[in-house]
Amino acid sequence: QVQLVESGGGLVQAGGSLRLSCAASGRTFSSYAMGWFRQAPGKEREFVASIIWSGTIRYYADSVKGRFTISRDNAKNTVSLQMNSLKPEDTAVYYCAAYIGRQAPLPRHYAAYDYWGQGTQVTVSS
């Protein structure tokens, strides 16, 4: 079992930055990959970024590449998402998720992930 708790969401103006964090507990954190997803009202949950267990390989959605950075600290059992140059279209509830499987590259569909946090709201005003 894995428990995930996100923090760091909020309201920011376009062009600003936010940093999301996700604290994990339960299963050994360095044994699984992590991902960030987001869901806007009326839309399907979409992939944002993911990172393998060691942190050495990262994946990004094209829409956030160059603006967002995913990282993890296995000593602190946390994964973060640094979001820069935010746009109004980044507005959504952001979720961190744990992937216990061994697919490579990491899956991008939300259904593949095993455990989820409760989500944190990010609102970008124009």
Short mmCIF file of N, CA, C and O in Angstrom, two decimals:
data_model
loop_
_atom_site.label_atom_id
_atom_site.label_comp_id
_atom_site.label_asym_id
_atom_site.label_seq_id
_atom_site.Cartn_x
_atom_site.Cartn_y
_atom_site.Cartn_z
N GLN A 1 0.83 -1.20 0.00
CA GLN A 1 0.00 0.00 0.00
C GLN A 1 0.87 1.26 0.00
O GLN A 1 1.96 1.26 0.58
N VAL A 2 0.36 2.28 -0.66
CA VAL A 2 1.06 3.56 -0.72
C VAL A 2 0.04 4.65 -0.42
O VAL A 2 -1.06 4.66 -0.98
N GLN A 3 0.41 5.57 0.45
CA GLN A 3 -0.42 6.74 0.72
C GLN A 3 0.29 7.98 0.18
O GLN A 3 1.50 8.15 0.40
N LEU A 4 -0.47 8.82 -0.49
CA LEU A 4 0.11 10.01 -1.14
C LEU A 4 -0.67 11.25 -0.72
O LEU A 4 -1.90 11.24 -0.74
N VAL A 5 0.07 12.31 -0.40
CA VAL A 5 -0.56 13.57 0.00
C VAL A 5 0.12 14.71 -0.73
O VAL A 5 1.32 14.95 -0.55
N GLU A 6 -0.67 15.42 -1.56
CA GLU A 6 -0.14 16.56 -2.30
C GLU A 6 -0.27 17.85 -1.50
O GLU A 6 -1.15 17.98 -0.65
N SER A 7 0.58 18.81 -1.84
CA SER A 7 0.48 20.14 -1.27
C SER A 7 1.10 21.13 -2.25
O SER A 7 1.81 20.73 -3.19
N GLY A 8 0.82 22.42 -2.05
CA GLY A 8 1.48 23.45 -2.83
C GLY A 8 0.65 24.11 -3.90
O GLY A 8 1.12 25.02 -4.58
N GLY A 9 -0.59 23.67 -4.08
CA GLY A 9 -1.43 24.32 -5.08
C GLY A 9 -1.84 25.72 -4.65
O GLY A 9 -1.55 26.16 -3.52
N GLY A 10 -2.49 26.44 -5.56
CA GLY A 10 -2.95 27.78 -5.23
C GLY A 10 -3.30 28.56 -6.47
O GLY A 10 -3.44 28.02 -7.56
N LEU A 11 -3.44 29.86 -6.26
CA LEU A 11 -3.81 30.80 -7.33
C LEU A 11 -2.57 31.61 -7.70
O LEU A 11 -1.88 32.16 -6.83
N VAL A 12 -2.30 31.68 -9.00
CA VAL A 12 -1.13 32.41 -9.48
C VAL A 12 -1.48 33.10 -10.80
O VAL A 12 -2.35 32.62 -11.54
N GLN A 13 -0.82 34.20 -11.07
CA GLN A 13 -1.05 34.89 -12.34
C GLN A 13 -0.28 34.19 -13.46
O GLN A 13 0.74 33.54 -13.23
N ALA A 14 -0.76 34.38 -14.66
CA ALA A 14 -0.08 33.83 -15.82
C ALA A 14 1.37 34.33 -15.85
O ALA A 14 1.65 35.49 -15.57
N GLY A 15 2.28 33.41 -16.17
CA GLY A 15 3.69 33.71 -16.17
C GLY A 15 4.38 33.42 -14.85
O GLY A 15 5.62 33.43 -14.77
N GLY A 16 3.59 33.15 -13.82
CA GLY A 16 4.15 32.87 -12.50
C GLY A 16 4.56 31.43 -12.33
O GLY A 16 4.52 30.62 -13.27
N SER A 17 4.94 31.10 -11.09
CA SER A 17 5.46 29.76 -10.78
C SER A 17 4.79 29.21 -9.54
O SER A 17 4.34 29.97 -8.66
N LEU A 18 4.71 27.90 -9.50
CA LEU A 18 4.26 27.17 -8.31
C LEU A 18 5.08 25.89 -8.20
O LEU A 18 5.53 25.36 -9.22
N ARG A 19 5.22 25.42 -6.99
CA ARG A 19 5.89 24.14 -6.76
C ARG A 19 4.95 23.22 -5.99
O ARG A 19 4.52 23.56 -4.87
N LEU A 20 4.63 22.10 -6.59
CA LEU A 20 3.80 21.09 -5.93
C LEU A 20 4.69 20.03 -5.31
O LEU A 20 5.72 19.68 -5.87
N SER A 21 4.26 19.53 -4.18
CA SER A 21 4.97 18.44 -3.51
C SER A 21 4.00 17.31 -3.22
O SER A 21 2.80 17.53 -3.04
N CYS A 22 4.55 16.12 -3.15
CA CYS A 22 3.75 14.94 -2.83
C CYS A 22 4.55 14.09 -1.86
O CYS A 22 5.68 13.68 -2.17
N ALA A 23 3.99 13.87 -0.69
CA ALA A 23 4.65 13.05 0.32
C ALA A 23 4.08 11.64 0.29
O ALA A 23 2.86 11.46 0.31
N ALA A 24 4.96 10.66 0.24
CA ALA A 24 4.54 9.26 0.15
C ALA A 24 4.86 8.53 1.45
O ALA A 24 5.84 8.83 2.12
N SER A 25 4.04 7.55 1.75
CA SER A 25 4.29 6.68 2.90
C SER A 25 3.79 5.29 2.56
O SER A 25 3.02 5.10 1.61
N GLY A 26 4.25 4.32 3.35
CA GLY A 26 3.86 2.94 3.11
C GLY A 26 5.01 2.17 2.49
O GLY A 26 6.10 2.12 3.05
N ARG A 27 4.79 1.65 1.32
CA ARG A 27 5.79 0.87 0.60
C ARG A 27 7.07 1.68 0.38
O ARG A 27 7.02 2.90 0.25
N THR A 28 8.22 1.00 0.30
CA THR A 28 9.51 1.66 0.10
C THR A 28 9.47 2.58 -1.12
O THR A 28 9.26 2.13 -2.25
N PHE A 29 9.69 3.88 -0.89
CA PHE A 29 9.48 4.89 -1.93
C PHE A 29 10.37 4.66 -3.14
O PHE A 29 9.96 4.86 -4.29
N SER A 30 11.61 4.24 -2.92
CA SER A 30 12.55 4.08 -4.03
C SER A 30 12.27 2.83 -4.87
O SER A 30 13.03 2.54 -5.81
N SER A 31 11.21 2.10 -4.57
CA SER A 31 10.90 0.89 -5.32
C SER A 31 9.88 1.11 -6.43
O SER A 31 9.57 0.17 -7.17
N TYR A 32 9.38 2.33 -6.59
CA TYR A 32 8.36 2.56 -7.62
C TYR A 32 8.51 3.93 -8.27
O TYR A 32 9.13 4.84 -7.72
N ALA A 33 7.93 4.03 -9.46
CA ALA A 33 7.94 5.28 -10.20
C ALA A 33 6.79 6.18 -9.73
O ALA A 33 5.83 5.73 -9.11
N MET A 34 6.91 7.46 -10.06
CA MET A 34 5.90 8.43 -9.69
C MET A 34 5.49 9.26 -10.89
O MET A 34 6.28 9.49 -11.81
N GLY A 35 4.27 9.74 -10.85
CA GLY A 35 3.79 10.59 -11.92
C GLY A 35 2.93 11.72 -11.39
O GLY A 35 2.44 11.66 -10.26
N TRP A 36 2.80 12.74 -12.22
CA TRP A 36 1.86 13.83 -11.96
C TRP A 36 0.84 13.85 -13.11
O TRP A 36 1.23 13.76 -14.29
N PHE A 37 -0.41 14.00 -12.74
CA PHE A 37 -1.49 14.13 -13.71
C PHE A 37 -2.31 15.35 -13.33
O PHE A 37 -2.19 15.88 -12.23
N ARG A 38 -3.16 15.77 -14.25
CA ARG A 38 -4.05 16.88 -13.95
C ARG A 38 -5.39 16.66 -14.62
O ARG A 38 -5.50 15.94 -15.62
N GLN A 39 -6.40 17.28 -14.03
CA GLN A 39 -7.73 17.15 -14.58
C GLN A 39 -8.46 18.48 -14.46
O GLN A 39 -8.65 18.99 -13.36
N ALA A 40 -8.83 19.02 -15.62
CA ALA A 40 -9.60 20.24 -15.67
C ALA A 40 -11.09 19.87 -15.71
O ALA A 40 -11.45 18.76 -16.13
N PRO A 41 -11.97 20.81 -15.32
CA PRO A 41 -13.41 20.50 -15.33
C PRO A 41 -13.89 20.06 -16.70
O PRO A 41 -13.58 20.68 -17.72
N GLY A 42 -14.61 18.96 -16.73
CA GLY A 42 -15.17 18.46 -17.98
C GLY A 42 -14.19 17.74 -18.88
O GLY A 42 -14.54 17.34 -20.00
N LYS A 43 -12.96 17.58 -18.42
CA LYS A 43 -11.95 16.92 -19.24
C LYS A 43 -11.44 15.66 -18.55
O LYS A 43 -11.54 15.50 -17.36
N GLU A 44 -10.83 14.80 -19.38
CA GLU A 44 -10.26 13.57 -18.84
C GLU A 44 -8.95 13.89 -18.13
O GLU A 44 -8.25 14.85 -18.47
N ARG A 45 -8.62 13.05 -17.16
CA ARG A 45 -7.35 13.21 -16.47
C ARG A 45 -6.21 12.99 -17.47
O ARG A 45 -6.22 12.01 -18.23
N GLU A 46 -5.22 13.89 -17.46
CA GLU A 46 -4.15 13.80 -18.44
C GLU A 46 -2.78 13.75 -17.78
O GLU A 46 -2.56 14.31 -16.70
N PHE A 47 -1.88 13.10 -18.48
CA PHE A 47 -0.51 12.96 -18.03
C PHE A 47 0.21 14.30 -18.07
O PHE A 47 0.04 15.08 -19.01
N VAL A 48 1.02 14.56 -17.04
CA VAL A 48 1.84 15.76 -17.01
C VAL A 48 3.33 15.39 -17.05
O VAL A 48 4.08 15.87 -17.90
N ALA A 49 3.76 14.55 -16.11
CA ALA A 49 5.17 14.19 -16.01
C ALA A 49 5.30 12.92 -15.18
O ALA A 49 4.42 12.59 -14.40
N SER A 50 6.42 12.23 -15.37
CA SER A 50 6.70 11.04 -14.57
C SER A 50 8.20 10.90 -14.39
O SER A 50 8.99 11.48 -15.14
N ILE A 51 8.57 10.08 -13.41
CA ILE A 51 9.98 9.91 -13.07
C ILE A 51 10.18 8.50 -12.55
O ILE A 51 9.38 7.98 -11.77
N ILE A 52 11.24 7.86 -13.01
CA ILE A 52 11.48 6.48 -12.58
C ILE A 52 11.99 6.45 -11.15
O ILE A 52 12.29 7.49 -10.56
N TRP A 53 12.11 5.26 -10.59
CA TRP A 53 12.43 5.09 -9.18
C TRP A 53 13.71 5.80 -8.75
O TRP A 53 13.78 6.35 -7.65
N SER A 54 14.72 5.82 -9.64
CA SER A 54 16.01 6.41 -9.27
C SER A 54 16.07 7.91 -9.53
O SER A 54 17.00 8.58 -9.08
N GLY A 55 15.11 8.41 -10.29
CA GLY A 55 15.12 9.82 -10.63
C GLY A 55 15.96 10.16 -11.85
O GLY A 55 16.04 11.33 -12.24
N THR A 56 16.56 9.17 -12.48
CA THR A 56 17.49 9.44 -13.58
C THR A 56 16.79 9.60 -14.93
O THR A 56 17.40 10.11 -15.87
N ILE A 57 15.55 9.17 -15.04
CA ILE A 57 14.81 9.31 -16.30
C ILE A 57 13.47 9.98 -16.00
O ILE A 57 12.76 9.56 -15.09
N ARG A 58 13.15 10.98 -16.80
CA ARG A 58 11.93 11.74 -16.60
C ARG A 58 11.20 11.86 -17.93
O ARG A 58 11.83 11.90 -18.99
N TYR A 59 9.90 11.94 -17.86
CA TYR A 59 9.07 12.08 -19.05
C TYR A 59 8.13 13.26 -18.83
O TYR A 59 7.69 13.51 -17.72
N TYR A 60 7.82 13.93 -19.94
CA TYR A 60 6.93 15.10 -19.87
C TYR A 60 5.92 15.08 -21.01
O TYR A 60 6.22 14.65 -22.12
N ALA A 61 4.75 15.63 -20.71
CA ALA A 61 3.81 15.90 -21.78
C ALA A 61 4.35 17.05 -22.62
O ALA A 61 5.03 17.95 -22.10
N ASP A 62 4.05 17.04 -23.90
CA ASP A 62 4.54 18.10 -24.78
C ASP A 62 4.07 19.48 -24.31
O ASP A 62 4.78 20.47 -24.47
N SER A 63 2.89 19.53 -23.73
CA SER A 63 2.31 20.81 -23.33
C SER A 63 3.06 21.47 -22.17
O SER A 63 2.90 22.68 -21.94
N VAL A 64 3.87 20.70 -21.44
CA VAL A 64 4.57 21.28 -20.28
C VAL A 64 6.09 21.21 -20.43
O VAL A 64 6.81 21.77 -19.60
N LYS A 65 6.56 20.57 -21.47
CA LYS A 65 8.00 20.39 -21.64
C LYS A 65 8.68 21.75 -21.72
O LYS A 65 8.23 22.65 -22.44
N GLY A 66 9.76 21.90 -20.96
CA GLY A 66 10.49 23.16 -20.94
C GLY A 66 9.98 24.14 -19.90
O GLY A 66 10.64 25.14 -19.60
N ARG A 67 8.79 23.87 -19.34
CA ARG A 67 8.23 24.76 -18.31
C ARG A 67 8.14 24.08 -16.95
O ARG A 67 8.29 24.72 -15.92
N PHE A 68 7.87 22.79 -16.95
CA PHE A 68 7.70 22.02 -15.71
C PHE A 68 8.90 21.09 -15.52
O PHE A 68 9.47 20.58 -16.49
N THR A 69 9.25 20.86 -14.25
CA THR A 69 10.31 19.92 -13.91
C THR A 69 9.86 19.01 -12.78
O THR A 69 9.43 19.49 -11.73
N ILE A 70 9.94 17.72 -13.02
CA ILE A 70 9.63 16.74 -11.97
C ILE A 70 10.92 16.28 -11.33
O ILE A 70 11.95 16.11 -12.01
N SER A 71 10.89 16.09 -10.02
CA SER A 71 12.05 15.59 -9.29
C SER A 71 11.59 14.76 -8.11
O SER A 71 10.42 14.83 -7.72
N ARG A 72 12.51 13.99 -7.56
CA ARG A 72 12.16 13.19 -6.39
C ARG A 72 13.33 13.15 -5.42
O ARG A 72 14.49 13.25 -5.83
N ASP A 73 12.99 13.00 -4.16
CA ASP A 73 14.00 12.87 -3.11
C ASP A 73 13.67 11.57 -2.36
O ASP A 73 12.75 11.55 -1.53
N ASN A 74 14.41 10.53 -2.66
CA ASN A 74 14.11 9.23 -2.07
C ASN A 74 14.43 9.17 -0.57
O ASN A 74 13.90 8.32 0.15
N ALA A 75 15.29 10.07 -0.11
CA ALA A 75 15.58 10.11 1.32
C ALA A 75 14.42 10.72 2.11
O ALA A 75 14.24 10.41 3.28
N LYS A 76 13.67 11.60 1.44
CA LYS A 76 12.56 12.28 2.11
C LYS A 76 11.19 11.74 1.67
O LYS A 76 10.16 12.22 2.13
N ASN A 77 11.19 10.76 0.77
CA ASN A 77 9.93 10.17 0.27
C ASN A 77 9.01 11.21 -0.35
O ASN A 77 7.80 11.22 -0.10
N THR A 78 9.60 12.08 -1.15
CA THR A 78 8.80 13.11 -1.78
C THR A 78 9.08 13.21 -3.28
O THR A 78 10.19 12.91 -3.74
N VAL A 79 8.09 13.63 -4.01
CA VAL A 79 8.22 13.96 -5.42
C VAL A 79 7.65 15.36 -5.59
O VAL A 79 6.67 15.73 -4.94
N SER A 80 8.30 16.14 -6.44
CA SER A 80 7.90 17.53 -6.63
C SER A 80 7.66 17.84 -8.09
O SER A 80 8.18 17.14 -8.98
N LEU A 81 6.89 18.89 -8.33
CA LEU A 81 6.66 19.37 -9.68
C LEU A 81 6.83 20.89 -9.64
O LEU A 81 6.00 21.59 -9.08
N GLN A 82 7.94 21.35 -10.21
CA GLN A 82 8.19 22.78 -10.32
C GLN A 82 7.54 23.27 -11.61
O GLN A 82 7.87 22.77 -12.69
N MET A 83 6.63 24.22 -11.48
CA MET A 83 5.88 24.71 -12.63
C MET A 83 6.21 26.18 -12.85
O MET A 83 5.92 27.02 -11.99
N ASN A 84 6.83 26.48 -13.98
CA ASN A 84 7.20 27.85 -14.34
C ASN A 84 6.42 28.28 -15.57
O ASN A 84 5.86 27.47 -16.29
N SER A 85 6.42 29.59 -15.80
CA SER A 85 5.74 30.15 -16.98
C SER A 85 4.32 29.61 -17.11
O SER A 85 3.89 29.17 -18.19
N LEU A 86 3.60 29.64 -16.02
CA LEU A 86 2.25 29.05 -16.00
C LEU A 86 1.31 29.80 -16.93
O LEU A 86 1.40 31.03 -17.10
N LYS A 87 0.38 29.05 -17.52
CA LYS A 87 -0.61 29.58 -18.44
C LYS A 87 -2.00 29.28 -17.89
O LYS A 87 -2.18 28.32 -17.14
N PRO A 88 -2.99 30.05 -18.30
CA PRO A 88 -4.36 29.77 -17.85
C PRO A 88 -4.80 28.33 -18.17
O PRO A 88 -5.55 27.73 -17.38
N GLU A 89 -4.32 27.78 -19.26
CA GLU A 89 -4.70 26.42 -19.62
C GLU A 89 -4.06 25.36 -18.72
O GLU A 89 -4.38 24.17 -18.83
N ASP A 90 -3.18 25.77 -17.82
CA ASP A 90 -2.62 24.83 -16.83
C ASP A 90 -3.55 24.67 -15.63
O ASP A 90 -3.30 23.83 -14.76
N THR A 91 -4.60 25.45 -15.59
CA THR A 91 -5.56 25.37 -14.49
C THR A 91 -6.21 23.99 -14.43
O THR A 91 -6.75 23.52 -15.43
N ALA A 92 -6.11 23.36 -13.27
CA ALA A 92 -6.64 22.00 -13.10
C ALA A 92 -6.40 21.55 -11.67
O ALA A 92 -5.68 22.22 -10.90
N VAL A 93 -6.98 20.42 -11.33
CA VAL A 93 -6.59 19.72 -10.11
C VAL A 93 -5.42 18.82 -10.47
O VAL A 93 -5.50 18.05 -11.43
N TYR A 94 -4.34 18.93 -9.72
CA TYR A 94 -3.14 18.15 -9.97
C TYR A 94 -3.05 16.99 -8.96
O TYR A 94 -3.24 17.19 -7.76
N TYR A 95 -2.74 15.82 -9.50
CA TYR A 95 -2.65 14.61 -8.70
C TYR A 95 -1.27 13.97 -8.84
O TYR A 95 -0.74 13.90 -9.95
N CYS A 96 -0.72 13.50 -7.73
CA CYS A 96 0.44 12.64 -7.86
C CYS A 96 -0.03 11.19 -7.79
O CYS A 96 -1.08 10.88 -7.20
N ALA A 97 0.73 10.32 -8.40
CA ALA A 97 0.35 8.93 -8.50
C ALA A 97 1.58 8.04 -8.48
O ALA A 97 2.65 8.44 -8.93
N ALA A 98 1.41 6.85 -7.95
CA ALA A 98 2.49 5.87 -7.88
C ALA A 98 2.24 4.75 -8.87
O ALA A 98 1.12 4.26 -9.01
N TYR A 99 3.32 4.35 -9.56
CA TYR A 99 3.27 3.25 -10.53
C TYR A 99 4.16 2.14 -10.04
O TYR A 99 5.39 2.30 -9.98
N ILE A 100 3.57 1.00 -9.68
CA ILE A 100 4.30 -0.11 -9.10
C ILE A 100 4.87 -1.03 -10.19
O ILE A 100 5.80 -1.80 -9.93
N GLY A 101 4.36 -0.97 -11.39
CA GLY A 101 4.77 -1.88 -12.44
C GLY A 101 6.18 -1.63 -12.94
O GLY A 101 6.92 -0.81 -12.41
N ARG A 102 6.53 -2.36 -14.02
CA ARG A 102 7.90 -2.33 -14.55
C ARG A 102 7.93 -1.98 -16.03
O ARG A 102 8.92 -2.25 -16.72
N GLN A 103 6.88 -1.36 -16.56
CA GLN A 103 6.87 -0.98 -17.97
C GLN A 103 7.89 0.12 -18.22
O GLN A 103 8.06 1.04 -17.44
N ALA A 104 8.58 -0.03 -19.39
CA ALA A 104 9.52 1.02 -19.79
C ALA A 104 9.32 1.28 -21.28
O ALA A 104 9.34 0.33 -22.06
N PRO A 105 9.17 2.54 -21.68
CA PRO A 105 9.11 3.71 -20.82
C PRO A 105 7.86 3.70 -19.94
O PRO A 105 6.95 2.90 -20.15
N LEU A 106 7.80 4.58 -18.97
CA LEU A 106 6.67 4.62 -18.06
C LEU A 106 5.38 4.91 -18.81
O LEU A 106 5.36 5.67 -19.78
N PRO A 107 4.29 4.32 -18.37
CA PRO A 107 3.01 4.58 -19.04
C PRO A 107 2.56 6.01 -18.84
O PRO A 107 2.93 6.67 -17.86
N ARG A 108 1.72 6.47 -19.75
CA ARG A 108 1.21 7.83 -19.68
C ARG A 108 -0.29 7.86 -19.41
O ARG A 108 -0.85 8.94 -19.21
N HIS A 109 -0.95 6.73 -19.42
CA HIS A 109 -2.38 6.71 -19.16
C HIS A 109 -2.63 6.55 -17.67
O HIS A 109 -2.01 5.73 -17.00
N TYR A 110 -3.59 7.32 -17.17
CA TYR A 110 -3.82 7.34 -15.72
C TYR A 110 -4.24 5.97 -15.19
O TYR A 110 -3.96 5.63 -14.05
N ALA A 111 -4.87 5.16 -16.03
CA ALA A 111 -5.38 3.87 -15.57
C ALA A 111 -4.26 2.91 -15.18
O ALA A 111 -4.51 1.93 -14.46
N ALA A 112 -3.04 3.18 -15.63
CA ALA A 112 -1.93 2.29 -15.33
C ALA A 112 -1.37 2.50 -13.93
O ALA A 112 -0.64 1.66 -13.42
N TYR A 113 -1.69 3.63 -13.33
CA TYR A 113 -1.12 3.97 -12.04
C TYR A 113 -1.93 3.35 -10.91
O TYR A 113 -3.15 3.25 -10.99
N ASP A 114 -1.23 3.01 -9.83
CA ASP A 114 -1.83 2.17 -8.81
C ASP A 114 -2.38 2.93 -7.61
O ASP A 114 -3.37 2.49 -7.00
N TYR A 115 -1.74 4.02 -7.23
CA TYR A 115 -2.16 4.75 -6.05
C TYR A 115 -2.19 6.25 -6.36
O TYR A 115 -1.35 6.74 -7.13
N TRP A 116 -3.12 6.95 -5.72
CA TRP A 116 -3.36 8.36 -6.02
C TRP A 116 -3.48 9.19 -4.76
O TRP A 116 -3.98 8.72 -3.73
N GLY A 117 -3.03 10.44 -4.88
CA GLY A 117 -3.30 11.40 -3.85
C GLY A 117 -4.68 12.00 -4.02
O GLY A 117 -5.40 11.68 -4.98
N GLN A 118 -5.02 12.92 -3.15
CA GLN A 118 -6.36 13.52 -3.17
C GLN A 118 -6.47 14.68 -4.14
O GLN A 118 -7.58 15.11 -4.44
N GLY A 119 -5.34 15.18 -4.60
CA GLY A 119 -5.33 16.27 -5.56
C GLY A 119 -5.17 17.62 -4.91
O GLY A 119 -5.55 17.82 -3.75
N THR A 120 -4.61 18.56 -5.66
CA THR A 120 -4.46 19.93 -5.20
C THR A 120 -4.79 20.86 -6.36
O THR A 120 -4.38 20.64 -7.50
N GLN A 121 -5.56 21.89 -6.07
CA GLN A 121 -6.05 22.81 -7.11
C GLN A 121 -4.97 23.81 -7.50
O GLN A 121 -4.36 24.45 -6.63
N VAL A 122 -4.77 23.96 -8.79
CA VAL A 122 -3.91 25.00 -9.35
C VAL A 122 -4.77 25.87 -10.26
O VAL A 122 -5.39 25.35 -11.20
N THR A 123 -4.80 27.15 -9.98
CA THR A 123 -5.57 28.09 -10.79
C THR A 123 -4.65 29.19 -11.29
O THR A 123 -3.97 29.84 -10.50
N VAL A 124 -4.62 29.36 -12.62
CA VAL A 124 -3.77 30.37 -13.23
C VAL A 124 -4.67 31.42 -13.86
O VAL A 124 -5.45 31.12 -14.77
N SER A 125 -4.56 32.64 -13.38
CA SER A 125 -5.40 33.72 -13.89
C SER A 125 -4.70 34.45 -15.02
O SER A 125 -3.47 34.59 -15.02
N SER A 126 -5.49 34.95 -15.94
CA SER A 126 -4.92 35.64 -17.11
C SER A 126 -4.77 37.13 -16.85
O SER A 126 -5.23 37.67 -15.87
#
